[in-house]
Coordinates of C-alpha atoms and ligand atoms in Angstrom, one line a residue:
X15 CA 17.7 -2.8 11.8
X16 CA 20.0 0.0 10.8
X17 CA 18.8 3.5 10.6
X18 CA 19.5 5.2 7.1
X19 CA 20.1 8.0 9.4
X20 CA 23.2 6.1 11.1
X21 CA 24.1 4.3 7.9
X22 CA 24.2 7.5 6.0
X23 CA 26.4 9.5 8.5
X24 CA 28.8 6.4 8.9
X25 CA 29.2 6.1 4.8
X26 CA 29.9 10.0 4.6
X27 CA 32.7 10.3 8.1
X28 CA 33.9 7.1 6.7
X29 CA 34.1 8.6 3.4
X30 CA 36.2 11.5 5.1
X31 CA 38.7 9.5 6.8
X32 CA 39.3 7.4 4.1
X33 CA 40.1 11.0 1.6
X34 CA 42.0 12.2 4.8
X35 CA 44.6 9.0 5.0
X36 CA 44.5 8.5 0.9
X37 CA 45.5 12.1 0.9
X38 CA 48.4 11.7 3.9
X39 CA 49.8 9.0 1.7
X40 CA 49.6 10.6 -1.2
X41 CA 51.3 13.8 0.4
X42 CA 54.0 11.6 1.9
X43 CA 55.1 9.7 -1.3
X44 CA 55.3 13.1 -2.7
X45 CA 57.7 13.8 0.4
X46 CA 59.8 11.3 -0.5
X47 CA 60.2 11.6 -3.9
X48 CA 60.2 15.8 -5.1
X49 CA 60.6 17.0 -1.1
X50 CA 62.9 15.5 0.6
X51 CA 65.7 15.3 -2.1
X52 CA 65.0 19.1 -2.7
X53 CA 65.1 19.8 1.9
X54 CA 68.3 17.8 2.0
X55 CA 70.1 20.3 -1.2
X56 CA 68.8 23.6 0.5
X57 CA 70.2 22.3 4.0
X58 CA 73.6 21.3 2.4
X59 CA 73.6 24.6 0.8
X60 CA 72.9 26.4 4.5
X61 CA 75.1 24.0 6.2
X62 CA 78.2 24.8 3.3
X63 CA 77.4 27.9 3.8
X64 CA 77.9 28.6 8.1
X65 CA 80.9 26.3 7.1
X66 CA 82.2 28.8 4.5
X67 CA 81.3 32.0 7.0
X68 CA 83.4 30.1 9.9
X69 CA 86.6 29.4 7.9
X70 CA 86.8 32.5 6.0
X71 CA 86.4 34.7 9.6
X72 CA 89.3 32.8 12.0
X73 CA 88.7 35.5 14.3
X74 CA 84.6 34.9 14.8
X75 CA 84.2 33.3 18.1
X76 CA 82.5 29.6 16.4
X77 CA 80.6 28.9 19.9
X78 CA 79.2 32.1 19.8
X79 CA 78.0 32.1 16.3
X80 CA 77.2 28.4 16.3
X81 CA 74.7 30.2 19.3
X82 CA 73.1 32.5 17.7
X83 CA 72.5 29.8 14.6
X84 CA 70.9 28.0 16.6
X85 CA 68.7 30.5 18.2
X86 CA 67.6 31.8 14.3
X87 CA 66.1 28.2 14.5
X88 CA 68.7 25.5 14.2
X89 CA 70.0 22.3 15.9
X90 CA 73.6 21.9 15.5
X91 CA 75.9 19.0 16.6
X92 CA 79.5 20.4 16.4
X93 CA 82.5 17.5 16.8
X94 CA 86.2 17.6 17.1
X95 CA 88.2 14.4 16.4
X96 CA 89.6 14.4 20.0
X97 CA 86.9 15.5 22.2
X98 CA 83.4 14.8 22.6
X99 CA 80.6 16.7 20.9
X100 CA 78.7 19.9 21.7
X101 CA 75.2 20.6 21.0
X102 CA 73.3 24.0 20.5
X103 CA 69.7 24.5 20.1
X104 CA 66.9 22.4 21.5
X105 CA 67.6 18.6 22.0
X106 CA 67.6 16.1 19.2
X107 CA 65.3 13.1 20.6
X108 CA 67.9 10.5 19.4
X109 CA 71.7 11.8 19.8
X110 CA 73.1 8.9 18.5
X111 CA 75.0 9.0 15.1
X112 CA 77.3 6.5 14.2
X113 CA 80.9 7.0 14.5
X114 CA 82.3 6.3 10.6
X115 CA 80.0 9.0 9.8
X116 CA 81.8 11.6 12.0
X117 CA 85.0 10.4 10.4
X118 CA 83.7 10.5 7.0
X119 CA 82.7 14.4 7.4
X120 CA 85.6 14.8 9.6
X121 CA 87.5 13.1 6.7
X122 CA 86.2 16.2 3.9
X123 CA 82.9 14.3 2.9
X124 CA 79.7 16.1 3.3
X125 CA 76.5 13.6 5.0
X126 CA 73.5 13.6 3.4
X127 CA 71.6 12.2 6.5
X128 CA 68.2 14.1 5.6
X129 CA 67.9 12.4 1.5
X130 CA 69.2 8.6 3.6
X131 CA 66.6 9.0 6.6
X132 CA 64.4 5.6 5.9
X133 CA 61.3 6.1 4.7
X134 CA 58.6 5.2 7.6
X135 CA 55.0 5.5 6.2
X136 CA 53.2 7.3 9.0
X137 CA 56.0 9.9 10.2
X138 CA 57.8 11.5 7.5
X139 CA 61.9 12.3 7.5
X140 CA 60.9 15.8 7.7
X141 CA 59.3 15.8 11.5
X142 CA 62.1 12.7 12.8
X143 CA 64.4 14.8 15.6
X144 CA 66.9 12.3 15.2
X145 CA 70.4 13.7 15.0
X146 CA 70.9 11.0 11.9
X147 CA 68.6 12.9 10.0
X148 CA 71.0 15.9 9.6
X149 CA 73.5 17.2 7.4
X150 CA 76.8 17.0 8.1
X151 CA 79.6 19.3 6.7
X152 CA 83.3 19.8 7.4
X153 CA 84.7 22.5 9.1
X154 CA 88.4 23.8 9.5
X155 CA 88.9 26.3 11.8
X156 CA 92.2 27.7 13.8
X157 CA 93.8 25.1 11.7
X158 CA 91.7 22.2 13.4
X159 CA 89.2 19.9 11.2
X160 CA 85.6 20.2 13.0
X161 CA 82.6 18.0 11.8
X162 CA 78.9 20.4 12.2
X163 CA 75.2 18.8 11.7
X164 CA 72.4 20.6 11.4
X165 CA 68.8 20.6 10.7
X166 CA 66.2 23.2 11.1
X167 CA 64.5 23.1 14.2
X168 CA 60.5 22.1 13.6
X169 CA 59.3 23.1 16.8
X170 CA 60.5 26.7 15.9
X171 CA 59.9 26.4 11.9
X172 CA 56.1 26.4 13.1
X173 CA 55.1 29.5 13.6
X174 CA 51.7 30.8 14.7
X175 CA 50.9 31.0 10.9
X176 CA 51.2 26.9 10.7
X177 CA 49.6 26.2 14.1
X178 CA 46.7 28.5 12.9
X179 CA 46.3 26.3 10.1
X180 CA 46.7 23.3 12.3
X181 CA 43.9 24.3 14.2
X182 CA 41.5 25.3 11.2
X183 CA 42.1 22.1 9.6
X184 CA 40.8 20.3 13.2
X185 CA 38.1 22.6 13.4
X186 CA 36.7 22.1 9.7
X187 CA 37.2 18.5 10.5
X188 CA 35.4 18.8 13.6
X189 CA 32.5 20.8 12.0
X190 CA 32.2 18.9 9.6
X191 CA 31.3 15.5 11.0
X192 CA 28.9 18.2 13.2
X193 CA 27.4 19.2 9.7
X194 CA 27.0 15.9 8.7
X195 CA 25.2 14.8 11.9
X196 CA 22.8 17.4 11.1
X197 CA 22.0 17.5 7.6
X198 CA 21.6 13.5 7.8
X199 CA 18.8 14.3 9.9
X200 CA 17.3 16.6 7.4
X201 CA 17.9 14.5 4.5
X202 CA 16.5 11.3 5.9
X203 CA 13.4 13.0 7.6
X204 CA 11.1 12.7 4.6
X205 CA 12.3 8.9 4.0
X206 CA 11.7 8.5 7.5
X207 CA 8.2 10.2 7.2
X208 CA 7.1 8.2 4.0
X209 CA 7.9 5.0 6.0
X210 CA 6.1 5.6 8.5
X211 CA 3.3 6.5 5.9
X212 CA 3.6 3.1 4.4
X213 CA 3.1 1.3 7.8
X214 CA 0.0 3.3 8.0
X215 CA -1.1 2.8 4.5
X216 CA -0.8 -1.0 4.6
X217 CA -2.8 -0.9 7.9
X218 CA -5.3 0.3 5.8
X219 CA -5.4 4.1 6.9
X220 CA -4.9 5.9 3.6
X221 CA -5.0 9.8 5.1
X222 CA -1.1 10.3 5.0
X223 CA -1.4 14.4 4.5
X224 CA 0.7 14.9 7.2
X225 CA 3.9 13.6 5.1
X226 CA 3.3 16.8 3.0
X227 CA 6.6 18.9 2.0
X228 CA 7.2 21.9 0.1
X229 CA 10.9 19.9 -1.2
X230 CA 11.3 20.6 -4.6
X231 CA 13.6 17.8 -4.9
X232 CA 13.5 13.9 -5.9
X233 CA 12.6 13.1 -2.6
X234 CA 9.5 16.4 -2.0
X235 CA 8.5 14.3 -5.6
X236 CA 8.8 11.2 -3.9
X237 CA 6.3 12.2 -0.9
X238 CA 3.8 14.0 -3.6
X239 CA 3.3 10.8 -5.9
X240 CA 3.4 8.7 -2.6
X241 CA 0.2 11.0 -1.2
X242 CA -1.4 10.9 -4.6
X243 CA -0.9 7.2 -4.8
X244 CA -2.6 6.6 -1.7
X245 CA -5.6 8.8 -2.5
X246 CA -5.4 6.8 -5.1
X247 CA -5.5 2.9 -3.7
X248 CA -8.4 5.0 -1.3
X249 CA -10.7 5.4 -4.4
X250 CA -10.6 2.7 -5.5
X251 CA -11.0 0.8 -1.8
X252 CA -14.1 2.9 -1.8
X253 CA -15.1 1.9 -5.3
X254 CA -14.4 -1.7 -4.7
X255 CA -16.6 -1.6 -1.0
X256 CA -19.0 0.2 -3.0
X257 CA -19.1 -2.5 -5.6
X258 CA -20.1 -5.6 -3.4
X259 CA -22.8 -3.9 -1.2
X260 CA -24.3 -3.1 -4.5
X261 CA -24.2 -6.4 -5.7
X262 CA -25.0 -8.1 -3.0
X263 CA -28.3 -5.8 -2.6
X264 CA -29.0 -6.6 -6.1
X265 CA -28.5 -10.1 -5.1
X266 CA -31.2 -10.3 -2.8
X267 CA -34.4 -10.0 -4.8
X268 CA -33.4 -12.3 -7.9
X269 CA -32.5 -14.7 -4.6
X270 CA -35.6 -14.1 -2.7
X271 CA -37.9 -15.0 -6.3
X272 CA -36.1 -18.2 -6.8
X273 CA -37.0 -18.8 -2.8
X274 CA -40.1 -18.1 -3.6
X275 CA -40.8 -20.2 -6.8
X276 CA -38.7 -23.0 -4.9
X277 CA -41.4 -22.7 -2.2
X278 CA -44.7 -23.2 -5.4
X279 CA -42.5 -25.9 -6.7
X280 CA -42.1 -27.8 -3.4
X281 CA -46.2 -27.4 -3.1
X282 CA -47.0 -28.8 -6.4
X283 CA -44.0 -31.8 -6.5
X284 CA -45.4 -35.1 -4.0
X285 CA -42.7 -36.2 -1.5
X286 CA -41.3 -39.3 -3.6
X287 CA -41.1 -37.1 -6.7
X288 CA -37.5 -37.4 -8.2
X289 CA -37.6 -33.5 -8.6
X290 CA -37.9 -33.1 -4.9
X291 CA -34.1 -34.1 -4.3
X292 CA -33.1 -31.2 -7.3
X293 CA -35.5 -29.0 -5.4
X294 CA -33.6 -29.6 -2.2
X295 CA -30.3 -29.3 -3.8
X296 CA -31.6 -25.4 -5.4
X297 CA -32.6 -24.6 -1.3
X298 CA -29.3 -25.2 -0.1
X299 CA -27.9 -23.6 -2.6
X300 CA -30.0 -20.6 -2.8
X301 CA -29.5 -20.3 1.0
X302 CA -25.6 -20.6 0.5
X303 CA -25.7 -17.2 -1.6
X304 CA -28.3 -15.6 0.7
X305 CA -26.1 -16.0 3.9
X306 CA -23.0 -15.4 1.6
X307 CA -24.4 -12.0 0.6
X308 CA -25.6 -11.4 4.2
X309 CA -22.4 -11.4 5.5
X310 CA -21.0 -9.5 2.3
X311 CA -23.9 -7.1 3.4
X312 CA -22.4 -7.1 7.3
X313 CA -19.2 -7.0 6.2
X314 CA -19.3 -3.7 3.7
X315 CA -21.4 -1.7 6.6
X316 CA -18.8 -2.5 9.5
X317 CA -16.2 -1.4 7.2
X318 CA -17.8 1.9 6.0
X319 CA -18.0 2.7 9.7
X320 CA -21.4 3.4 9.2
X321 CA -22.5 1.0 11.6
X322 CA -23.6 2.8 14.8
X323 CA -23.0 0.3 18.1
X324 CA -26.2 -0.7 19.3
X325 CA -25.0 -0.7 23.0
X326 CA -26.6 -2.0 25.4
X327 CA -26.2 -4.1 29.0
X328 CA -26.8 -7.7 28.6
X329 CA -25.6 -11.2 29.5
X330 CA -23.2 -12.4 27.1
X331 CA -22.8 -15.9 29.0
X332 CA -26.4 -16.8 28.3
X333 CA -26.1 -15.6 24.7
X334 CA -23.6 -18.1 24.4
X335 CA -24.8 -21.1 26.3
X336 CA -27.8 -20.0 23.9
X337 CA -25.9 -20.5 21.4
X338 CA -24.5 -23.7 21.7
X339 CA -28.3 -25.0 22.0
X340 CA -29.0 -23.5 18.5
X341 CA -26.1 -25.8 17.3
X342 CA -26.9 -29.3 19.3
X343 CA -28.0 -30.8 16.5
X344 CA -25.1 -29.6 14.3
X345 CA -22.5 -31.3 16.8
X346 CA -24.4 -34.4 17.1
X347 CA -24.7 -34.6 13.6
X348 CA -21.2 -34.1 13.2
X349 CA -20.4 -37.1 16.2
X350 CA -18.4 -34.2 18.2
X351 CA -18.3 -33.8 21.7
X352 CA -18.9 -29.8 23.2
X353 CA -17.7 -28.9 26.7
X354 CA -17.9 -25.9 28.0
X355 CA -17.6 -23.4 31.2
X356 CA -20.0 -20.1 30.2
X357 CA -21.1 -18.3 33.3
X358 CA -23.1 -15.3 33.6
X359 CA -21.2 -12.2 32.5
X360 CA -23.0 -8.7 31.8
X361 CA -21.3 -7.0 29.1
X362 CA -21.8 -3.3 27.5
X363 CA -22.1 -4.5 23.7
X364 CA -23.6 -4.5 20.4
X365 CA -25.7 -8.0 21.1
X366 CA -26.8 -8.8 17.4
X367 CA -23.1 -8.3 16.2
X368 CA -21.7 -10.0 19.3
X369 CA -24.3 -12.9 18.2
X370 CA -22.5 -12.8 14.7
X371 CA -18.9 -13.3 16.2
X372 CA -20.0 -16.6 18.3
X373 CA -21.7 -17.9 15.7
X374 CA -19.4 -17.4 13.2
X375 CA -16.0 -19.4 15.6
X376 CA -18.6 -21.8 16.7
X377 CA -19.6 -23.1 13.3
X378 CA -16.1 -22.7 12.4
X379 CA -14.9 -24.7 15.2
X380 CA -17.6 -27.6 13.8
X381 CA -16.4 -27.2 10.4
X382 CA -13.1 -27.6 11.1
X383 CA -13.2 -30.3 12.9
X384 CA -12.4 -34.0 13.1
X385 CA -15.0 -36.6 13.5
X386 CA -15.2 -37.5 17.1
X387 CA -13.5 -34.5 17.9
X388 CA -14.0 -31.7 20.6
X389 CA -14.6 -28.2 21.3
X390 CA -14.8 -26.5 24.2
X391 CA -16.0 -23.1 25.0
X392 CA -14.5 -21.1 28.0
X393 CA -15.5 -17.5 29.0
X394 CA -13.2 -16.0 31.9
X395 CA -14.0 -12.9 33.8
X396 CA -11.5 -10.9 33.9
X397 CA -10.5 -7.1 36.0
X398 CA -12.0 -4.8 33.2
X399 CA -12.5 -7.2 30.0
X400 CA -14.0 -10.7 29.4
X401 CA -12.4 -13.4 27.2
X402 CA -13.9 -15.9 25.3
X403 CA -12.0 -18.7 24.2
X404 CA -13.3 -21.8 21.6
X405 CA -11.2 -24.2 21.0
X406 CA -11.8 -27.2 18.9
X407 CA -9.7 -30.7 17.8
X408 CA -9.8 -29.8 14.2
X409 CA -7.5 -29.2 11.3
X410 CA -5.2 -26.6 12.5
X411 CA -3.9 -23.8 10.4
X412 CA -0.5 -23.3 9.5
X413 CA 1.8 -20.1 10.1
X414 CA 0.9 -18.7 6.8
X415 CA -2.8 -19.3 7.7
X416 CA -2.3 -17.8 10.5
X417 CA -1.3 -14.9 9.3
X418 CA -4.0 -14.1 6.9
X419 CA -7.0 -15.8 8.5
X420 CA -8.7 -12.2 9.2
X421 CA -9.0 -10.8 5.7
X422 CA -11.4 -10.7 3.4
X423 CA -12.5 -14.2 1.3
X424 CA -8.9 -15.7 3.0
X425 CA -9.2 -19.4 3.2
X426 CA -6.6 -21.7 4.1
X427 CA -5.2 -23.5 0.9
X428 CA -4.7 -26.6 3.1
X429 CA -7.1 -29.7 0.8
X430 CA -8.8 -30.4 3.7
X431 CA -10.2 -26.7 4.0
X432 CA -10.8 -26.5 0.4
X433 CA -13.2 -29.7 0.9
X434 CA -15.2 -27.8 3.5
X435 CA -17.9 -24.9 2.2
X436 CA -16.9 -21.1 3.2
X437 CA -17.1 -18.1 1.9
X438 CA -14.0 -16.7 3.8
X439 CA -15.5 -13.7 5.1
X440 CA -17.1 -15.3 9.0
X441 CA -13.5 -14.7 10.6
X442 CA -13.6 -11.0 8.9
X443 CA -16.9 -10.4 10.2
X444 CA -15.1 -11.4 13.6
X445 CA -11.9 -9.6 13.7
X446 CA -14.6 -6.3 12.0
X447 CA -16.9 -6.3 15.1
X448 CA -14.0 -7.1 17.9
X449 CA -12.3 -4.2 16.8
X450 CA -14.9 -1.8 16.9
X451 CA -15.5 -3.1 20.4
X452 CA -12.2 -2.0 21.0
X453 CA -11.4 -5.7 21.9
X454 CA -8.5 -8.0 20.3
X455 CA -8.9 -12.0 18.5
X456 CA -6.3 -13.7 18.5
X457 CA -5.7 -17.8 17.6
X458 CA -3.4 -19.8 18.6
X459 CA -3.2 -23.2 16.5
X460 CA -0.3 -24.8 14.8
X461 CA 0.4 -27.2 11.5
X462 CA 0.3 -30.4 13.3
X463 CA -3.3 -31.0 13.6
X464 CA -3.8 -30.3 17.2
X465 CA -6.8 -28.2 16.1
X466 CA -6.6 -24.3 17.0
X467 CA -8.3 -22.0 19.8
X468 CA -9.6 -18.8 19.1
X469 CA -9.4 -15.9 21.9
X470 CA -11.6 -12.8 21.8
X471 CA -11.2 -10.1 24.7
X472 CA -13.6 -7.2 24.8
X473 CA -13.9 -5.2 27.3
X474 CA -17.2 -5.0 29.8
X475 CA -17.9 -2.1 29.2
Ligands
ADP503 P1 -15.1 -19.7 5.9 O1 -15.1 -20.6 7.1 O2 -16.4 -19.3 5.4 O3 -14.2 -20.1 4.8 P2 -13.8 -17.8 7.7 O4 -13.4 -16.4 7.5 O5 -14.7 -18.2 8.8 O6 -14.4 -18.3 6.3 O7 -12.4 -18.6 7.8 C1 -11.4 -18.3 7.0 C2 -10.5 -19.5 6.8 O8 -9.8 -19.8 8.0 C3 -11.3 -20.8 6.5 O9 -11.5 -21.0 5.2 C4 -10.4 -21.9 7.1 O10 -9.4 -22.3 6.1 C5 -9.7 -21.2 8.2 N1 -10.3 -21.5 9.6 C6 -11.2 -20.8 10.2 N2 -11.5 -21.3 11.4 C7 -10.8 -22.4 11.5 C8 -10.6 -23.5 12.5 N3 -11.3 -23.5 13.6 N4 -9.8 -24.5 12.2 C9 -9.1 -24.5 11.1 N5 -9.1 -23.6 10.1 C10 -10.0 -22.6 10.3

């Protein structure tokens, strides 16, 4: 993923490079159109005017003052029709000029090389030391026709005024991209921050305080409605846990008076009595809601971290092999076959919640099943942690299953889950009391029925 940090500092250079060449091209067509004509008349005007100076003072010596010309800042080409020609001032990076031009000036006509110098996009006429990019005026002198081009010599024309300039414009480039390094950071911080805020939010920490700012800006407003949001979404999380331990307490006594009445009914009714089988039907599904609301019960004390561990040493292998007796009858009822590999393992745990955790991916591993399936229960000792693994031939879950199969009243939309009684809350319960154990569940299953395995790793002690 892209950083908004790096994505914002690459939009804003970009954004400077793409003003700096708009505004180079821009400059340069206004070169060639206003500049260069108006260069090439002021350089006729200085060129007609040397030539003027020369023929109206025979006895000036011409090398000398074509010298000191060029010293002032100029770079001169002087030709006579018979000899070759003779340059003063600093070189010209291309001497070549063609030769009907020197006969055209020589001829009376003045050159106009400077306003005729093609037009190149990324080097202007202006800078182009080329001795075509001159002007060229005639000269007689002594009675002898002379041709003299000239153009002003760049390298001199800069003076430490323009190079100062040069250099502030590189430095407020340079600064700027500095700048803009910088204040990215500070501008992105806080979206950075409230990111990070949101990760912890939907992990279901909702004390994000430490994203507080004193910006008085959109995003310091951002931060404080994103804080009071989250205090927010905390009420109410409180309010909702709140909510079901309530009901579920106020659950239990109508539920334990219709056990009751259940149990005077099933005295007075004889065995063959038709009301027996309605009476058997209002057990099971009296019971259904009394182990639903246990677990609801469970469930809202491990998550209002009220729960103190009960710690203590003991062997978690026998509680399981334990277990498994508990549910012989289940399997067999069920035509499954269980293998397993359980040896003794002490553990430093919270026995009665541990208890919880088996029982609850045991009877899921029966429920889930197949008929003639397996399951098989493995526990491995490891260095500093024990893992538990129950795997079973069953139904599978799917990705999206997969991916919600810990949460709260999650069951798997798949029809043959829906056929099969839950609550959704058993693998809650799990992933609750593994946690708090400072352990980790994991399950490994996929969509083509090959059933699923469920790992839990706690450590020993
Ligand atoms: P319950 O079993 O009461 O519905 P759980 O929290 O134990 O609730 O399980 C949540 C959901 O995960 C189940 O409804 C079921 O769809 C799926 N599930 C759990 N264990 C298994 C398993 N061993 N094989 C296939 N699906 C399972």
């Amino acid at each position: 993923m892209r950083s908004l940090y790096f994505t914002f500092a690459a939009t804003t250079i970009g954004i400077m490079l793409i003003s700096f060449l708009s505004a180079f091209f821009l400059s340069n067509t206004y070169y060639q159109h206003y500049l260069k004509p108006d260069n090439d008349e002021k350089n006729t005007q200085i060129a007609k005017e040397m030539s003027t100076f020369i023929e109206g003072n025979p006895n000036v010596d011409i090398e000398q003052y074509l010298v000191n010309i060029a010293d002032l800042g100029y770079q001169l080409y002087l030709v006579q029709p018979s000899t070759n020609g003779v340059f003063y001032g600093s070189d010209f990076r291309i001497k070549e000029i063609p030769d009907t031009v020197i006969q055209k000036v020589l001829g009376g006509e003045t050159y106009h090389g400077m306003l005729q110098f093609p037009r190149k996009t990324f080097v202007t006429g202006f800078f182009a030391n080329e001795l075509t990019n001159t002007i060229g005026v005639p000269i007689t002198y002594n009675g002898e026709t002379y041709a003299l081009f000239m153009r002003p010599d760049i390298e001199k024309l800069f003076s430490e005024m323009h190079l100062l300039f040069g250099w502030l414009f590189l430095f407020t480039i340079i600064l700027s991209i500095i700048l803009v390094l910088i204040g990215a950071k500070y501008l992105v911080q806080p979206v950075k921050r409230l990111s990070e805020a949101t990760k912890t939010l939907s992990s279901g920490d909702y004390i994000v305080k430490e994203i507080e700012t004193n910006r008085k800006d959109e995003l310091g407003e951002l931060t404080r409605s994103f804080i009071r949001m989250a205090e927010k979404i905390q009420q109410n999380e409180l309010m909702r846990k709140e909510f079901i331990s309530n009901i579920s307490h106020d659950i239990q006594s109508p539920l334990s008076n219709i056990k009751g009445y259940s149990g005077l009914l099933n005295n007075i009714l004889s065995r063959d009595d038709k009301g027996m089988e309605y009476l058997d039907i209002i057990n099971n599904e009296t019971n259904r809601i009394s182990s639903m609301t246990n677990q609801l019960l469970l469930l809202s004390s491990l998550e209002h971290e009220e729960h103190m561990l009960k710690l203590k040493k003991y062997n978690v292998g026998r509680q399981i092999t334990q277990l498994t007796q508990r549910y012989e009858w289940k399997i067999h009822e069920s035509n499954l076959m269980l293998t397993y590999d359980i040896p003794d393992v002490e553990i430093i745990a919270d026995e009665s919640l541990l208890d919880a955790v088996w029982d609850n991916l045991l009877s899921n591993a029966i429920k889930y099943n197949v008929e003639f399936g397996e399951v098989e229960i493995v526990l491995t000792e490891l260095e500093k942690d024990i893992k538990v693994s129950i795997k079973d031939t069953g139904i599978g879950l799917d990705n999206e299953a997969k991916k919600h199969v810990f949460e709260r009243f999650y069951r798997a939309d798949s029809s043959r889950s829906q056929e099969i009684m839950g609550s959704g809350l058993g693998l809650s319960i799990v992933y609750k009391v593994v946690e708090l154990h400072k352990g980790a569940v994991l399950v490994e299953s996929n969509e083509n029925d090959n059933g699923s395995i469920f790992h839990v790793i706690l450590p020993k002690r």
